[in-house]
Coordinates of C-alpha atoms in Angstrom, one line a residue:
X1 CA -110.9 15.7 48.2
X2 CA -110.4 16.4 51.8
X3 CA -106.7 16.3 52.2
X4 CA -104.9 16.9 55.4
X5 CA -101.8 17.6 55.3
X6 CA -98.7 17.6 58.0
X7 CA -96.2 20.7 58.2
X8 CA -98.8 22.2 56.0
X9 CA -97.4 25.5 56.6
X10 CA -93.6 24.4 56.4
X11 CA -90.9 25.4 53.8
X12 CA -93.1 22.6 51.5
X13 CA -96.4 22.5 52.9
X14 CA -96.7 26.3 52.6
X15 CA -96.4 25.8 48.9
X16 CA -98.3 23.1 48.3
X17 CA -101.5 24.1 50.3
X18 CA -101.9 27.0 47.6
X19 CA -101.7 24.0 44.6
X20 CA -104.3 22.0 46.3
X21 CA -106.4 24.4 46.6
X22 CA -105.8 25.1 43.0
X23 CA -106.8 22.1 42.3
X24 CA -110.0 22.3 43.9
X25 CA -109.7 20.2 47.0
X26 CA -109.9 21.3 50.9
X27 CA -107.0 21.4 53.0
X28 CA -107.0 20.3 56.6
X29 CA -103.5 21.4 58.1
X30 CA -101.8 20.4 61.3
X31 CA -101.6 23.4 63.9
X32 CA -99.0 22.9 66.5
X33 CA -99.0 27.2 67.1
X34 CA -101.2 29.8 66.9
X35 CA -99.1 31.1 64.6
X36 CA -99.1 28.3 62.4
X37 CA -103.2 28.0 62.4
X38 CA -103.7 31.4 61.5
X39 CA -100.7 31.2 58.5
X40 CA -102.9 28.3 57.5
X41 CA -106.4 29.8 57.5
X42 CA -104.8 32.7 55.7
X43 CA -103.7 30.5 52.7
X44 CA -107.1 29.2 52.8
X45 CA -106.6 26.0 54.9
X46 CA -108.7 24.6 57.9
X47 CA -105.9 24.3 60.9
X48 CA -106.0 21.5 62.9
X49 CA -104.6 22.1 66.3
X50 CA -101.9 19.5 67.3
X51 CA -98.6 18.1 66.7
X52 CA -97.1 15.2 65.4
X53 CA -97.4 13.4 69.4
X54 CA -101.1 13.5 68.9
X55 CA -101.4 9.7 67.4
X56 CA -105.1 9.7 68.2
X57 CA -105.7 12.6 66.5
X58 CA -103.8 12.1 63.8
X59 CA -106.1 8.7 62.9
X60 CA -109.1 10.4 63.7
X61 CA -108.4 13.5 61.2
X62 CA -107.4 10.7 58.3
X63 CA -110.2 8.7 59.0
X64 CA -112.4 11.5 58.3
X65 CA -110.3 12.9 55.1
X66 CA -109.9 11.4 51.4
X67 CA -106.1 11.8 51.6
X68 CA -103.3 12.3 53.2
X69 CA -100.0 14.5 52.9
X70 CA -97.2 13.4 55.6
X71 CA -94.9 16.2 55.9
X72 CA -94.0 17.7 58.8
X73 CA -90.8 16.2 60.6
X74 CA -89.3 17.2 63.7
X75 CA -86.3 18.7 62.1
X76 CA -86.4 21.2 65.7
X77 CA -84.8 18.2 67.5
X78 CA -82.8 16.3 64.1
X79 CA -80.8 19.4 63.8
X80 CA -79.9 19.4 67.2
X81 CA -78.5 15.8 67.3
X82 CA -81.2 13.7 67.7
X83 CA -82.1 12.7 64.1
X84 CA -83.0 9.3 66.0
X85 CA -86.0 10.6 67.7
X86 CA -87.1 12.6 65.3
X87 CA -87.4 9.3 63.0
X88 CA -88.7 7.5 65.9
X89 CA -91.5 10.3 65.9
X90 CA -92.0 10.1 62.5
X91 CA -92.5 6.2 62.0
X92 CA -95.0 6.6 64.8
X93 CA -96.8 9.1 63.0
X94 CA -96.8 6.9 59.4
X95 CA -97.8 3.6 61.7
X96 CA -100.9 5.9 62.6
X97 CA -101.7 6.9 59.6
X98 CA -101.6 3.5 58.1
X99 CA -103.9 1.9 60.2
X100 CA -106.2 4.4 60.1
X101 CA -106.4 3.8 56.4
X102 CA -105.8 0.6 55.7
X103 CA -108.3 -1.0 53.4
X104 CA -110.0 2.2 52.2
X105 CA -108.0 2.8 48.9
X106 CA -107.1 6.4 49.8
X107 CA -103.9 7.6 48.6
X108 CA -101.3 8.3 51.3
X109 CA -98.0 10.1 50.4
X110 CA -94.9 10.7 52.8
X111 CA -92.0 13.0 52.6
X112 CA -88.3 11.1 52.9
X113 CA -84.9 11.6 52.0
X114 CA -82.4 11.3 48.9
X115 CA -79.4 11.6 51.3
X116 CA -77.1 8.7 51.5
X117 CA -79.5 6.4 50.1
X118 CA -76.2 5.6 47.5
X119 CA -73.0 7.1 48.5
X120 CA -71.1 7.3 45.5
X121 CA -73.7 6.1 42.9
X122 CA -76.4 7.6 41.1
X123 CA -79.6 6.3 43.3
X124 CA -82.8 5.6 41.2
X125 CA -86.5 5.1 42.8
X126 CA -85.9 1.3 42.7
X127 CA -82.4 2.0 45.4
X128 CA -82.7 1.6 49.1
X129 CA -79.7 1.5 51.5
X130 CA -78.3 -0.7 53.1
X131 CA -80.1 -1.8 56.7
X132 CA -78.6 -0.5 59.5
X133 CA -78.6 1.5 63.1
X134 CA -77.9 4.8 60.7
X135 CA -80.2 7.6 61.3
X136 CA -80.7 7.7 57.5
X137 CA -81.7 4.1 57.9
X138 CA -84.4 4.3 60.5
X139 CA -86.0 7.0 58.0
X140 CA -85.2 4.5 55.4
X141 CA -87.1 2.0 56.8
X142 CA -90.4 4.3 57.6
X143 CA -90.0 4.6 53.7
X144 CA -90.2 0.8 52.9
X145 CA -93.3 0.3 55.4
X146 CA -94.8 2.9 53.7
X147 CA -94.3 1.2 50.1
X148 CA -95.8 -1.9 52.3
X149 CA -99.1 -0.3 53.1
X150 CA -99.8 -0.6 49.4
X151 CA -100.3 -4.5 50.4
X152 CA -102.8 -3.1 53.1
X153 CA -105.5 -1.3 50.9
X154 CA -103.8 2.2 51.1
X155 CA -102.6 3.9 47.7
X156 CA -99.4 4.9 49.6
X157 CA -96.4 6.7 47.7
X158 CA -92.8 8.2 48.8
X159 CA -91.7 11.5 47.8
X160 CA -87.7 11.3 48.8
X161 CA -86.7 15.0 48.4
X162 CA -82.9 16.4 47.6
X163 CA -81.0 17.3 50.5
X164 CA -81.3 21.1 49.1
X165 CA -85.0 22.0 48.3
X166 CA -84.1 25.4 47.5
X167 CA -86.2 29.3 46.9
X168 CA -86.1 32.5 48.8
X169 CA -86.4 31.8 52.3
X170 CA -84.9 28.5 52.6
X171 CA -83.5 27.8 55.6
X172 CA -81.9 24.6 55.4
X173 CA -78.2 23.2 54.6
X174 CA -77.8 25.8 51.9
X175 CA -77.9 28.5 54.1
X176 CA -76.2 27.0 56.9
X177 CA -72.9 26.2 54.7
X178 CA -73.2 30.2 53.9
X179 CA -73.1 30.5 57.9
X180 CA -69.9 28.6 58.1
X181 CA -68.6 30.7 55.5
X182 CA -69.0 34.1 57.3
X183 CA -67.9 32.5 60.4
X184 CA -64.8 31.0 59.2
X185 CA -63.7 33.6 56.3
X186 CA -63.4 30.5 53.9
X187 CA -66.3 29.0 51.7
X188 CA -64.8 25.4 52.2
X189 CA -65.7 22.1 50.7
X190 CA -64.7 18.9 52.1
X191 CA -61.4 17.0 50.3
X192 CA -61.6 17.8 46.0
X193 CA -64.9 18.9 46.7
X194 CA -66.4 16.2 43.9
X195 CA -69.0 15.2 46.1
X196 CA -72.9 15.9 44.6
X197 CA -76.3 16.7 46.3
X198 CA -78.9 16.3 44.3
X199 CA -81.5 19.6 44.4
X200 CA -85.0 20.5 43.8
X201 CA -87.0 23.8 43.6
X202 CA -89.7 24.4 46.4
X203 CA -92.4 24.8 43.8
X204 CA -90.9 22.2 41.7
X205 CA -90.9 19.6 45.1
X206 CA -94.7 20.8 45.9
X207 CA -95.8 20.2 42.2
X208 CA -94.7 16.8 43.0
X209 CA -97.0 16.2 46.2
X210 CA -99.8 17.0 44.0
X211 CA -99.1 14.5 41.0
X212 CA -98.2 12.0 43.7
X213 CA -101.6 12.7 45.9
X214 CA -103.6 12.6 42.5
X215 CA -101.9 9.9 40.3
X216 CA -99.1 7.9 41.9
X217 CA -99.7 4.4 41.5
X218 CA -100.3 2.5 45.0
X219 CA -96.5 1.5 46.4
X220 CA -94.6 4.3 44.4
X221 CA -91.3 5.6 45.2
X222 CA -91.0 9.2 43.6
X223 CA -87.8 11.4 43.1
X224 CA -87.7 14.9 44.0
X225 CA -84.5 16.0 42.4
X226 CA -84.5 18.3 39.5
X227 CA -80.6 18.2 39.3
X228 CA -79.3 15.0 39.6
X229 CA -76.0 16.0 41.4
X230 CA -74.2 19.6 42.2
X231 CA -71.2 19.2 44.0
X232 CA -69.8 21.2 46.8
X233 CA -67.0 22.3 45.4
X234 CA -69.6 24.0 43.0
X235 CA -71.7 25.5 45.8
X236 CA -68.5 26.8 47.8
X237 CA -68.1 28.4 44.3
X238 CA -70.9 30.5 44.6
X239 CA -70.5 31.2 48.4
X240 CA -67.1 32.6 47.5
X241 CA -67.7 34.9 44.6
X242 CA -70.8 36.1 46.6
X243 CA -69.1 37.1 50.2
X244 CA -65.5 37.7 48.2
X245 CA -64.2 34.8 50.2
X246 CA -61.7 32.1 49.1
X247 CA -63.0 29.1 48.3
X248 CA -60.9 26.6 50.2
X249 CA -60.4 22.8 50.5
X250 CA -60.9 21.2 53.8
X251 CA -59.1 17.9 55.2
X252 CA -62.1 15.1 56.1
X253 CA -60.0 15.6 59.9
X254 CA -60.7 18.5 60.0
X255 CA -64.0 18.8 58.7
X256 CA -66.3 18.5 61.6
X257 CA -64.1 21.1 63.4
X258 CA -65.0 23.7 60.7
X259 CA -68.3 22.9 59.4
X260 CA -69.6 21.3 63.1
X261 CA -73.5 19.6 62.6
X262 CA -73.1 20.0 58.7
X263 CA -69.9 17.9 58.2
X264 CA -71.0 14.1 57.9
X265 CA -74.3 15.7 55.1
X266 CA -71.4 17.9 53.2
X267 CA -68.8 14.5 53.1
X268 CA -71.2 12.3 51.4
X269 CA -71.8 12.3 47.5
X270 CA -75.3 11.3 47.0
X271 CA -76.4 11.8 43.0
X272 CA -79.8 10.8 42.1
X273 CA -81.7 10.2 39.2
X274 CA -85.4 11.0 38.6
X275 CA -86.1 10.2 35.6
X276 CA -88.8 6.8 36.5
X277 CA -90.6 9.9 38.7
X278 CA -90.9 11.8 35.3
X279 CA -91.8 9.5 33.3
X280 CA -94.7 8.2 35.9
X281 CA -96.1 11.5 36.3
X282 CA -95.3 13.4 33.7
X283 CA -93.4 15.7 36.0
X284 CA -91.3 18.6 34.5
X285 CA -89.4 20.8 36.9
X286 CA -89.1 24.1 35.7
X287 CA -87.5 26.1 38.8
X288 CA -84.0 27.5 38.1
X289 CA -81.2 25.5 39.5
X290 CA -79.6 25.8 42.4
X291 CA -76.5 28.0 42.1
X292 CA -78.2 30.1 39.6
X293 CA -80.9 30.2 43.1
X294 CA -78.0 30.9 45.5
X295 CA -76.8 33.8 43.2
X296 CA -80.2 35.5 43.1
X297 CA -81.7 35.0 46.7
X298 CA -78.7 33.7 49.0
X299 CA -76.7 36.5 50.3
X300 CA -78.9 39.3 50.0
X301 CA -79.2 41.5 53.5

């Protein structure tokens, strides 16, 4: 298949462009640097230069592919505040896409997120939140039209991801709790430190693209969380032993104060379960787990 993939060279795009290849299908990948395009040719890909704002040429590339892979997510402005826009630019993006494949059958897979879906409960593929003005709700609700497309002709699917997909390199809320902890002297976790994210190995999360892309049935909603919940009091573990900090409890007042942008994702405890996922696709994750992937890649220099 031609499949064209978003944030194809991205913390998950970059590994899952080398298992579709694999596979035997031909990667389109979406460009928006030079840097970018030639990262994709390298891996074998055929750039596409543009950004997620290009809506006309994002229907024109999908119109003229077997499959899409939505990705990319403008996580340049959501970590700055504005997780509101970013969503905004990312229904946009899945609205394109949908119409421009509507009624052809082709599969369609998006990237969402396991974050807050269930605050305090386990959340399984059939859980959605609560509607709501939330950030995590207008991502929420690019989610559900997805599922809807399956109504439209479109063998659409939803890959929610852990709020940690970890491996060397990772850059995301892993990483920056290991900021705050050279910043502060403390590796700190918020109250008893009982609240869970759930987490997911890069490879493991990229594996699951593919079995989505190739097999998910149309309207699927897929879990990409090889451990159902680590809590932060766990993580602050490592953090400690590794930078031969103390590992410290923090008051939810004082919270945003010493963890800033990261506070409200390190206060909520959000466990989920993938076992429908596995059992659907006959998806095994086999990547270590997360603290045991702290320990070896986290704190080296």
């Amino acid at each position: 298949m031609r499949v064209f993939v978003t944030g194809a060279s991205g913390w998950i795009g970059s590994a899952l462009v080398p298992e579709l290849l694999a596979a035997g299908h031909h990667v389109l990948g979406l460009a928006r640097s030079q840097a970018s395009a030639a990262a994709l040719e390298k891996a074998g890909a055929e750039p596409v230069t543009g950004s997620l704002a290009d809506l006309d040429l994002l229907a024109e590339t999908a119109r003229a592919s077997d499959a899409v892979v939505h990705l990319a997510f403008r996580h340049d402005i959501a970590f700055t505040g504005d997780f509101a826009g970013a969503a905004t630019s990312d229904r946009a993006a899945v609205d394109t896409f949908g119409a421009a494949l509507a009624g052809t059958d082709k599969p369609f897979t998006i990237a969402s997120g396991l974050l807050g879906i269930a605050p305090g409960q386990v959340a399984a593929e059939t859980t959605w939140p609560a509607d709501g003005d939330a950030p995590g709700s207008l991502r929420a609700a690019t989610a559900r039209a997805t599922v809807a497309l399956a109504d439209k002709g479109v063998r659409s699917s939803v890959v929610r991801l852990a709020p940690t997909v970890h491996g060397e390199g990772d850059g995301g809320f892993v990483p920056g709790l290991i900021g705050v902890a050279r910043e502060k002297g403390v590796a700190g976790y918020i109250g008893d430190g009982s609240q869970r994210w759930p987490a997911v190995h890069r490879l493991d999360a990229a594996h699951l693209f593919l079995l989505a892309l190739e097999h998910a049935p149309a309207g699927a909603v897929l879990h990409a969380a090889a451990e159902e919940g680590v809590s932060q009091r766990d993580i602050a573990g490592v953090i400690g032993e590794q930078l031969r900090l103390p590992v410290t409890s923090v008051t939810p007042a004082d919270a945003p104060a010493h963890f800033g942008w990261l506070a409200g994702n390190t206060a909520l405890d959000s466990p989920s379960s993938a076992t429908r996922t596995k059992a659907l696709l006959d998806w095994h994750p086999t990547g270590p787990g997360l603290l045991a992937d702290m320990a070896a890649h986290y704190f080296t220099a």
